Amino acid sequence: MAAHVSAGNIHNFYLAGQVYRGQAYPNFGFTNPFKEPSWSSGVFKALKADRCGCYSRGVSAITESSKPCTSIRAVSVSSSTKYYDFTVIGSGVAGLRYALEVAKQGTVAVITKDEPHESNTNYAQGGVSAVLCPLDSVESHMQDTMVAGAHLCDEETVRVVCTEGPERIRELIAMGASFDHGEDGNLHLAREGGHSHRRIVHAADMTGREIERALLEAVLNDPNISVFKHHFAIDLLTSQDCLNTVCHGVDTLNIKTNEVVRFISKVTLLASGGAGHIYPSTTNPLVATGDGMAMAHRAQAVISNMEFVQFHPTALADEGLPIKPQTARENAFLITEAVRGDGGILYNLGMERFMPVYDERAELAPRDVVARSIDDQLKKRNEKYVLLDISHKARDKILAHFPNIASECLKHGLDITRQPIPVVPAAHYMCGGVRAGLQGETNVLGLFVAGEVACTGLHGANRLASNSLLEALVFARRAVQPSTELMKRTRLDVSASEKWTRPVVATARLLGDEVISKITALTKEVRRELQEVMWKYVGIVRSTIRLTTAERKIAELEAKWETFLFEHGWEQTVVALEACEMRNLFCCAKLVVSSALARHESRGLHYMTDFPFVEESKRIPTIILPSSPTTASWSSRRLQNISSSSLIDC
């Protein structure tokens, strides 16, 4: 159900299992997404037109009032239902920054799957890009972003982010974030691949950790913010009023107590990160299983540009270390882009420098170019990794700039001040996601998005290094005003909270110990199989044959898994952490494959051997519209049902 959408033209347009081609399709008034009024408004209007009459009116726990509504204090009618003005799903930089601002206007629940610090933000090494040098300019940052994004970026979004970035950095510093300074007392600005100037603000090679520390400290000290750790977001709570889908909060699974907890709120921010674990090797933490993207898709949100999966060129290759790790890593250890920015050189195992052969920018080429170049070297030479050498630089500078990398490598017998680092590409960042406007708004009313889960138009076909934390900061801040305005004119209907079917936790009492054990074992096996399919057929280099093979294998794998579950007593509303993560991984994998099949060109991160060139006519975003809730698999259907007898007169 992927489509390329441009002004008045729809290519390979999939909807409810049918393909539409030609100049127009009835009821779909698309506008050019890169022109006014906003890059996403045409799609949202089209969705509203298409949905009318397709769903019965749902329960509304939230209604708009003509008079300003006061903030509600945090309320728990029972341990299983909680009420807040704002619900934030995710505790990375986007979620925490947003929470701190909206907490000035109302009560906030921050829901996080693991410990609050366990997010992609915490693993971000390089830094935050911003124009802070007098020799730099917003125009230069914009140009670098759009070149890296293969000119698929939305220019208005790029201008907003590059213009507002410096102020967002200053806000972090005012909140206590500590960044590296040079001998002149000014911020030390690093340079990374794809950047024409030094503009990367950093805290050694642990920038994300420092930003997370500062934000989390402020959040934990804010009396209006409640943090719910170890709460896994299951599905968004929505209703349908014919023209609009409305978000009312989220159902969660308390992983520690094995209880379902329902959060009802006036506004929901989805800031749940990416989906790196659809691949076997990723720099993302274990929590990155695409939960937000999958939930949003099931809640009828528009998804965009999912084919653009960024593989970081340089993750630490454990098999090249003198002392191998005793156990397999949960996520690949990242070797920051800044190593190449500081003069690191890439060699194959024959100690031949190869990047100048592929691109005149050599090691400073954008990530998509470097990753493909490494992939080509590995396949041509039948090798497992390449080498990144920074040892020609001064020892004290290396240790000052990359202490975390130096320490990790030294644990395994490698001194980066004397020896090259074995590296290999790994899944790193999703450039696509939930389609968002300039204030983080989505086509689902009451639902905002920020961070990696969102597709704002900034990254286009490939993200420029260190633009991710910047985007998260800018859009988290931009979502505040419309969110608070919506909160103030909205009232909560507490009596409506039970109108959605409640998920049921899979327990031994419900299914039996033996069945639980079998389902758990099969789910782990299927997860590994899905990851291998994605790596083999939907990796750095693709083809139509590979993608169609992946589509078939994923469908067979999902059918096998779902059939086993439902033949052993599983039901639509039954939940368990591993099964729900698997459900989301399947959903995201299918979104990536369907998007990739719809793009018949090679652009940015999406390289097709049978369509090896950039096609100007296809310089348009890929759009995935909601699927039919009646024909979809379990991974694409929401758990909750609302009976027609449960309607509330609002």
XYZ file of C-alpha atoms in Angstrom:
650
model
C 0.000 0.000 0.000
C 2.864 2.306 -0.884
C 2.603 5.194 -3.289
C 4.684 7.948 -4.743
C 2.615 11.101 -4.559
C 3.183 14.300 -6.486
C 0.992 17.146 -7.680
C -1.873 15.530 -9.532
C 0.017 12.324 -10.218
C -0.026 8.981 -8.438
C 2.496 6.280 -9.327
C 1.972 2.650 -8.307
C -0.712 3.667 -5.850
C -1.736 0.823 -3.564
C -4.917 0.957 -1.527
C -6.705 -1.963 0.110
C -4.894 -4.462 -2.072
C -5.515 -2.676 -5.385
C -3.107 -0.796 -7.649
C -4.069 2.501 -9.226
C -2.087 4.169 -11.995
C -2.652 7.374 -13.913
C -3.202 11.054 -13.379
C -5.888 11.010 -10.749
C -7.911 8.861 -8.417
C -11.423 9.791 -7.276
C -11.728 11.365 -3.811
C -7.976 11.987 -3.510
C -7.147 15.676 -3.798
C -3.370 15.444 -3.485
C -1.247 18.540 -3.560
C 2.486 18.623 -4.166
C 3.903 17.679 -0.743
C 6.866 19.994 -1.240
C 4.727 23.091 -1.798
C 2.349 25.141 0.298
C 0.317 24.819 2.435
C 2.417 22.014 3.888
C 4.205 18.970 2.572
C 1.666 16.658 4.136
C -1.674 18.441 3.997
C -2.763 16.896 0.711
C -2.376 13.386 2.050
C -4.243 14.197 5.233
C -7.195 15.648 3.320
C -7.251 12.612 1.078
C -7.310 10.261 4.022
C -10.233 12.086 5.552
C -12.165 11.791 2.302
C -11.399 8.105 1.924
C -12.246 7.106 5.463
C -15.690 8.695 5.569
C -18.282 5.982 5.879
C -15.726 3.206 6.254
C -15.855 3.029 10.034
C -18.644 3.392 12.527
C -18.309 6.303 14.891
C -16.151 5.396 17.863
C -16.243 6.373 21.484
C -14.813 9.757 22.323
C -12.962 10.149 25.577
C -11.928 13.619 24.475
C -14.169 16.398 23.244
C -13.369 19.929 22.219
C -14.891 22.759 24.150
C -15.609 26.289 22.999
C -14.325 27.504 26.357
C -10.766 27.099 27.673
C -10.414 23.947 29.786
C -8.251 23.837 32.850
C -5.391 21.422 33.301
C -6.276 18.207 35.087
C -4.230 16.891 37.923
C -2.867 13.413 37.389
C -5.695 11.032 38.200
C -5.742 7.260 38.685
C -9.307 5.990 38.807
C -7.709 2.591 39.386
C -4.199 1.209 39.079
C -5.114 0.171 35.555
C -6.287 3.563 34.233
C -4.503 6.904 34.514
C -5.444 10.356 33.259
C -3.036 13.097 32.194
C -3.134 16.216 30.068
C -0.213 14.913 27.983
C 1.126 11.424 27.367
C 4.665 11.134 25.997
C 5.706 7.769 24.573
C 9.498 7.568 24.683
C 12.247 9.018 26.867
C 14.849 10.097 24.336
C 15.762 13.703 23.572
C 12.484 14.418 21.734
C 10.182 13.034 24.423
C 12.015 14.599 27.367
C 12.450 18.021 25.751
C 8.752 18.141 24.885
C 7.710 16.948 28.344
C 9.651 19.723 30.049
C 7.860 22.385 28.026
C 4.280 21.095 28.156
C 4.655 20.410 31.887
C 4.457 24.193 32.323
C 0.831 23.932 31.205
C -0.387 20.599 32.548
C 0.308 17.124 33.862
C 2.555 14.814 31.858
C 3.062 11.059 31.792
C 6.336 9.901 30.215
C 6.096 6.239 29.248
C 9.339 4.398 28.594
C 9.893 0.772 27.658
C 13.017 0.228 29.754
C 14.997 2.469 32.063
C 14.456 6.143 31.121
C 18.011 6.537 29.803
C 17.762 3.498 27.504
C 17.090 5.222 24.202
C 18.804 5.861 20.870
C 19.730 9.300 22.202
C 21.898 7.730 24.872
C 23.913 5.873 22.228
C 24.451 8.888 19.939
C 28.196 9.553 19.906
C 28.867 12.248 17.332
C 26.932 15.330 18.348
C 24.382 17.915 17.264
C 24.853 19.942 14.102
C 24.141 23.670 14.249
C 25.406 26.862 12.656
C 27.473 28.394 15.455
C 30.643 29.425 13.618
C 30.840 32.914 12.011
C 32.268 31.348 8.855
C 29.267 29.008 8.557
C 25.737 29.861 7.405
C 22.192 28.516 7.489
C 22.278 28.326 3.695
C 25.398 26.165 3.810
C 23.860 23.811 6.386
C 20.717 23.608 4.254
C 22.704 22.811 1.134
C 24.675 20.065 2.884
C 21.440 18.570 4.236
C 19.721 18.545 0.852
C 22.739 17.151 -0.999
C 23.074 14.348 1.557
C 19.304 13.745 1.283
C 19.605 13.315 -2.511
C 17.331 16.356 -2.967
C 14.301 14.556 -1.567
C 14.249 16.821 1.500
C 11.447 19.306 2.061
C 13.160 22.683 1.706
C 10.831 24.483 4.123
C 11.484 21.874 6.816
C 15.228 22.048 6.205
C 15.213 25.828 6.553
C 13.192 25.705 9.779
C 15.501 23.135 11.388
C 18.763 24.786 10.299
C 17.518 28.225 11.380
C 16.163 27.198 14.786
C 18.972 24.780 15.628
C 21.401 27.210 17.296
C 18.751 28.403 19.754
C 17.910 24.815 20.687
C 21.608 24.237 21.486
C 21.711 27.321 23.680
C 18.639 26.060 25.551
C 20.400 22.758 26.284
C 23.443 24.585 27.615
C 21.196 26.743 29.828
C 19.660 23.533 31.200
C 23.052 22.223 32.226
C 24.275 20.175 29.251
C 28.064 20.347 29.103
C 29.743 20.346 25.674
C 33.421 20.408 24.748
C 35.146 23.772 24.397
C 38.323 24.680 22.564
C 41.380 26.438 23.921
C 39.795 29.770 22.950
C 36.887 29.120 25.317
C 34.337 28.709 22.522
C 32.432 25.530 21.761
C 34.624 23.003 19.997
C 32.956 22.294 16.662
C 33.759 19.017 14.914
C 33.277 18.143 11.270
C 31.622 14.987 9.960
C 30.966 13.406 6.578
C 28.760 15.481 4.282
C 29.343 18.740 6.190
C 31.185 21.574 4.473
C 31.975 23.324 7.767
C 32.777 22.486 11.372
C 29.374 22.639 13.057
C 29.084 19.567 15.299
C 28.610 20.418 18.967
C 29.740 17.450 21.026
C 30.672 16.078 24.450
C 33.710 13.972 23.499
C 32.214 10.888 21.797
C 29.321 10.584 24.264
C 27.133 13.536 23.248
C 23.804 11.739 23.411
C 24.552 10.474 26.897
C 25.278 14.017 28.112
C 22.108 15.464 26.563
C 20.030 12.616 27.999
C 21.598 13.192 31.437
C 20.752 16.887 31.476
C 17.189 16.419 30.229
C 16.407 13.437 32.437
C 17.666 15.246 35.528
C 15.317 18.145 34.783
C 12.385 15.804 34.088
C 12.822 13.869 37.313
C 12.830 17.135 39.239
C 9.634 18.444 37.638
C 6.590 17.837 39.887
C 4.224 17.923 36.902
C 5.940 15.012 35.156
C 5.489 11.350 36.100
C 7.868 8.819 34.533
C 6.552 5.281 34.046
C 9.516 3.044 33.309
C 9.233 -0.546 32.096
C 5.905 0.259 30.427
C 5.655 -1.138 26.889
C 3.268 0.764 24.602
C 0.870 -1.758 23.046
C -1.497 0.291 20.897
C -2.865 3.804 20.623
C -6.457 4.400 21.707
C -8.404 6.011 18.884
C -11.943 6.759 17.794
C -13.386 7.618 14.396
C -15.822 10.429 13.665
C -16.056 9.704 9.931
C -13.781 12.511 8.875
C -11.134 12.266 11.569
C -9.254 9.664 13.527
C -8.715 10.968 17.071
C -6.085 9.745 19.523
C -7.051 9.471 23.188
C -3.968 7.876 24.712
C -2.340 4.472 24.798
C -2.557 1.024 26.347
C 0.670 -0.187 27.948
C 2.043 -3.354 29.482
C 3.852 -2.959 32.790
C 6.678 -5.401 32.125
C 7.556 -5.776 35.807
C 4.051 -6.511 37.128
C 2.619 -8.020 33.918
C -0.402 -5.728 34.129
C -2.069 -3.638 31.421
C -2.170 0.070 32.262
C -4.322 2.446 30.210
C -3.304 6.102 29.809
C -6.034 8.538 28.759
C -4.858 12.007 27.749
C -5.839 15.075 25.788
C -2.633 15.035 23.729
C -0.198 12.244 22.881
C 3.368 12.673 21.642
C 4.929 9.667 19.958
C 8.719 9.831 20.393
C 9.528 6.138 20.542
C 12.575 5.993 18.274
C 13.368 3.713 15.368
C 13.231 0.112 14.208
C 16.859 -0.980 13.941
C 16.116 -4.481 15.199
C 14.370 -5.494 11.993
C 18.012 -6.232 11.058
C 20.397 -8.666 12.806
C 23.134 -6.070 13.292
C 22.183 -2.595 14.472
C 23.641 0.188 16.571
C 20.217 0.667 18.192
C 19.476 -0.543 21.738
C 17.181 -3.537 22.218
C 14.155 -1.269 22.732
C 14.242 -0.138 19.066
C 11.707 -2.565 17.628
C 9.614 -0.075 15.647
C 6.815 0.046 18.217
C 5.816 3.648 17.498
C 5.782 3.324 13.721
C 3.740 0.128 13.905
C 1.281 1.548 16.452
C 0.788 4.681 14.372
C 0.220 2.648 11.203
C -2.396 0.551 12.978
C -4.003 3.759 14.260
C -4.497 4.992 10.673
C -1.557 7.422 10.594
C 0.181 8.120 7.294
C 3.654 6.570 6.969
C 6.291 7.921 4.593
C 9.731 7.105 3.104
C 10.267 3.807 4.936
C 12.565 2.502 2.189
C 15.320 4.844 3.383
C 17.063 2.826 6.089
C 20.447 4.274 6.995
C 23.235 1.800 7.596
C 26.022 3.403 9.568
C 29.214 2.620 7.643
C 31.363 2.039 10.698
C 30.129 -0.189 13.500
C 32.809 -2.090 15.404
C 33.410 -5.500 13.765
C 33.873 -7.816 16.739
C 35.388 -10.613 14.671
C 38.283 -8.315 13.760
C 39.214 -7.591 17.386
C 42.299 -9.262 18.933
C 40.163 -10.392 21.896
C 36.621 -11.354 20.884
C 33.690 -10.467 23.169
C 32.675 -13.491 25.259
C 28.990 -13.010 24.481
C 27.249 -11.550 21.440
C 26.396 -7.869 21.778
C 22.747 -6.833 22.040
C 23.537 -3.966 19.689
C 26.573 -3.127 17.575
C 29.082 -0.673 19.034
C 29.120 2.522 16.980
C 32.311 4.119 15.687
C 31.239 7.715 15.246
C 31.326 9.597 11.953
C 33.609 12.085 13.680
C 36.530 9.641 13.444
C 36.456 10.077 9.674
C 35.759 13.770 10.134
C 38.961 14.049 12.156
C 41.018 12.395 9.420
C 40.310 8.676 9.777
C 41.123 6.649 6.644
C 39.369 3.517 5.410
C 41.414 0.558 4.142
C 40.538 -2.943 3.008
C 42.398 -5.838 4.626
C 45.120 -5.488 1.981
C 45.727 -1.991 3.434
C 44.536 -0.357 0.217
C 42.729 2.937 0.669
C 39.521 2.589 -1.353
C 37.173 5.543 -0.747
C 38.796 7.896 -3.342
C 37.921 5.282 -5.987
C 34.212 5.628 -5.182
C 33.797 9.336 -4.426
C 35.909 12.473 -4.724
C 34.976 13.372 -1.150
C 36.634 10.116 -0.050
C 36.033 9.378 3.670
C 34.018 12.590 4.021
C 31.323 11.416 1.611
C 27.794 11.013 3.060
C 26.936 7.818 4.891
C 25.010 6.151 2.074
C 28.010 6.456 -0.253
C 30.496 5.173 2.340
C 28.273 2.257 3.387
C 27.769 1.126 -0.228
C 31.498 1.465 -0.905
C 32.369 -0.717 2.091
C 29.691 -3.230 1.095
C 31.184 -3.403 -2.414
C 34.679 -3.968 -1.047
C 33.506 -6.758 1.237
C 31.679 -8.560 -1.573
C 34.480 -8.142 -4.117
C 37.191 -9.309 -1.740
C 35.075 -11.824 0.203
C 36.070 -10.178 3.489
C 34.103 -9.639 6.697
C 35.184 -6.110 7.603
C 37.366 -3.164 6.615
C 39.751 -1.033 8.674
C 39.362 2.547 9.895
C 42.678 4.083 10.865
C 43.074 7.221 12.987
C 46.445 6.212 14.481
C 48.363 8.764 12.378
C 46.861 11.526 14.527
C 48.348 12.702 17.816
C 47.676 10.253 20.664
C 46.447 12.918 23.088
C 43.998 14.292 20.509
C 42.608 10.838 19.760
C 42.063 10.063 23.445
C 40.552 13.494 24.093
C 38.072 13.298 21.207
C 37.217 9.572 21.348
C 37.660 8.326 24.923
C 34.657 5.992 24.817
C 35.744 4.315 21.581
C 39.345 4.024 22.799
C 38.202 2.439 26.061
C 35.878 -0.067 24.377
C 38.528 -1.155 21.869
C 41.201 -1.437 24.575
C 38.957 -3.878 26.465
C 39.379 -6.166 23.478
C 43.101 -5.738 23.019
C 43.101 -2.971 20.411
C 44.841 0.390 20.896
C 43.278 2.824 18.416
C 46.226 5.216 18.816
C 48.433 2.527 17.220
C 46.144 0.136 15.359
C 43.300 0.458 12.822
C 39.746 -0.290 13.957
C 37.838 -3.174 12.289
C 34.483 -1.824 11.098
C 31.430 -3.015 9.181
C 28.086 -1.342 8.278
C 25.102 -1.855 10.617
C 21.486 -0.674 10.570
C 21.439 2.690 12.280
C 18.576 5.092 11.537
C 15.133 5.167 9.902
C 14.800 8.257 7.703
C 11.141 7.437 7.155
C 8.371 7.161 9.716
C 5.082 8.764 10.716
C 4.432 11.648 8.359
C 4.479 14.950 10.229
C 3.845 18.603 9.496
C 5.988 21.534 10.578
C 4.654 21.384 14.144
C 4.934 17.636 14.532
C 1.225 17.167 13.794
C -0.077 14.010 12.108
C -3.298 13.180 10.291
C -4.526 11.612 13.562
C -5.952 14.404 15.702
C -4.335 14.687 19.114
C -1.274 12.712 17.994
C 2.058 14.476 17.514
C 5.395 12.903 16.605
C 9.049 13.882 17.038
C 12.419 12.205 16.721
C 13.282 9.127 14.687
C 9.713 7.812 14.682
C 8.695 10.849 12.609
C 9.179 11.637 8.938
C 9.302 15.431 8.823
C 10.905 15.834 5.403
C 14.264 16.922 6.838
C 16.335 13.867 5.936
C 14.990 13.074 2.490
C 16.652 9.965 1.092
C 19.590 10.006 3.512
C 20.220 11.709 6.848
C 23.155 14.073 7.147
C 25.392 13.178 10.095
C 24.346 14.717 13.445
C 21.081 16.089 12.067
C 18.997 13.575 14.044
C 19.393 15.037 17.537
C 18.926 18.480 15.984
C 15.646 17.461 14.341
C 14.414 15.892 17.585
C 15.134 19.076 19.536
C 13.546 21.388 16.965
C 10.356 19.395 16.425
C 9.868 18.586 20.100
C 9.900 22.331 20.708
C 7.686 23.156 17.715
C 5.020 20.660 18.835
C 4.583 22.422 22.177
C 2.378 25.344 21.113
C -0.256 23.374 19.136
C -0.246 20.698 21.830
C -0.932 23.117 24.662
C -3.580 24.935 22.625
C -5.346 21.638 21.981
C -5.039 20.640 25.638
C -6.590 23.915 26.815
C -9.662 23.567 24.627
C -10.189 19.864 25.322
C -11.934 18.098 28.200
C -11.554 14.494 29.270
C -14.582 12.226 29.593
C -13.464 9.891 32.374
C -16.456 7.592 31.888
C -15.313 6.686 28.360
C -12.134 4.899 29.385
C -13.706 1.433 29.439
C -15.219 1.659 25.982
C -12.116 0.138 24.416
C -11.560 -3.582 24.798
C -8.775 -4.162 27.304
C -5.804 -6.287 26.261
C -5.344 -9.545 28.169
C -1.871 -10.574 29.347
C -0.653 -13.984 28.204
C -0.084 -16.011 31.359
C 0.440 -19.656 32.198
C -3.018 -19.630 33.753
C -4.510 -18.459 30.446
C -2.519 -20.612 28.008
C -0.565 -23.114 30.101
C 3.169 -23.275 30.845
C 3.977 -25.543 27.911
C 2.225 -23.313 25.369
C 3.883 -20.172 26.752
C 7.272 -21.885 26.500
C 6.640 -23.005 22.904
C 5.398 -19.573 21.810
C 8.404 -17.851 23.406
C 10.853 -20.218 21.701
C 9.150 -19.898 18.305
C 9.024 -16.105 18.579
C 12.775 -15.916 19.199
C 13.417 -18.188 16.229
C 11.068 -16.215 13.952
C 12.655 -12.935 15.025
C 16.091 -14.203 13.949
C 14.669 -15.476 10.664
C 12.981 -12.138 9.907
C 16.204 -10.260 10.619
C 18.176 -12.548 8.289
C 15.601 -12.071 5.516
C 15.830 -8.292 5.886
C 19.647 -8.321 5.856
C 19.900 -10.662 2.869
C 17.189 -9.183 0.666
C 16.466 -5.634 1.943
C 19.951 -4.457 2.868
C 22.349 -1.870 1.484
C 22.002 -3.060 -2.134
C 18.592 -4.194 -3.397
C 16.776 -5.413 -6.504
C 13.171 -6.052 -7.447
C 13.759 -9.808 -7.338
C 15.305 -9.571 -3.867
C 12.508 -7.379 -2.579
C 9.722 -9.586 -3.941
C 11.502 -12.575 -2.447
C 11.627 -10.770 0.899
C 7.939 -9.897 0.635
C 7.051 -13.556 0.050
C 9.333 -14.916 2.769
C 8.094 -12.375 5.328
C 4.461 -13.211 4.535
C 5.161 -16.943 4.922
C 7.078 -16.402 8.153
C 4.375 -14.191 9.618
C 1.633 -16.625 8.630
C 3.534 -19.512 10.227
C 4.022 -17.549 13.447
C 0.466 -16.206 13.697
C -1.048 -19.586 12.847
C 0.919 -21.244 15.622
C -0.137 -18.593 18.137
C -3.831 -18.689 17.324
C -3.946 -22.479 17.111
C -2.575 -22.593 20.658
C -5.164 -20.370 22.311
C -3.864 -16.902 21.428
C -6.524 -14.297 20.683
C -6.651 -10.854 19.075
C -6.427 -9.027 22.407
C -3.790 -11.218 24.092
C -0.442 -9.528 24.730
C 3.065 -10.402 25.855
C 6.239 -8.363 25.439
C 8.088 -10.681 23.027
C 4.988 -11.331 20.919
C 4.070 -7.641 20.701
C 7.618 -6.714 19.707
C 7.512 -9.425 17.045
C 4.211 -8.041 15.836
C 5.773 -4.598 15.477
C 8.900 -5.927 13.767
C 6.752 -7.689 11.180
C 4.726 -4.526 10.621
C 7.813 -2.331 10.126
C 9.578 -4.875 7.920
C 6.549 -4.969 5.627
C 6.400 -1.169 5.533
C 10.061 -1.024 4.468
C 9.645 -3.671 1.765
C 6.449 -2.218 0.287
C 8.003 1.254 0.203
C 11.165 -0.073 -1.435
C 9.170 -1.905 -4.106
C 7.326 1.304 -4.960
C 10.511 3.301 -5.689
C 11.838 2.418 -9.142
C 15.081 4.364 -8.943
C 18.250 4.529 -6.869
C 18.250 7.528 -4.553
C 20.180 8.059 -1.352
C 19.977 5.031 0.909
C 17.770 3.109 -1.521
C 20.008 1.499 -4.157
C 18.425 -0.818 -6.743
C 20.629 -2.823 -9.130
C 17.829 -2.946 -11.735
C 17.081 0.786 -11.379
C 20.623 2.111 -10.797
C 20.033 5.771 -11.646
C 18.289 8.747 -10.073
C 15.072 9.653 -11.879
C 14.024 13.305 -11.551
C 10.364 12.370 -12.113
C 10.516 10.223 -8.987
C 11.866 12.935 -6.677
C 8.771 12.597 -4.532
C 8.105 10.978 -1.137
C 6.683 7.495 -0.743
C 3.340 7.399 1.036
C 1.794 4.445 2.851
C -1.878 4.844 3.593
C -3.681 2.866 6.317
C -4.620 -0.720 5.548
C -8.066 -2.219 5.835
C -8.494 -3.312 9.481
C -10.563 -6.337 8.448
C -8.128 -7.948 6.001
C -4.809 -7.209 7.679
C -2.697 -9.639 9.678
C -2.413 -9.378 13.460
C 0.664 -7.154 13.134
C -1.371 -4.578 11.199
C -4.564 -4.642 13.282
C -5.153 -2.733 16.488
C -5.975 -4.885 19.516
C -8.802 -2.759 20.858
C -12.340 -2.959 19.528
C -15.202 -0.591 20.312
C -18.698 -1.990 20.084
C -21.351 0.165 18.427
C -23.383 0.000 21.630
C -20.627 1.814 23.512
C -21.083 5.179 21.865
C -21.181 8.328 23.945
C -23.164 11.370 22.959
C -20.617 14.157 22.906
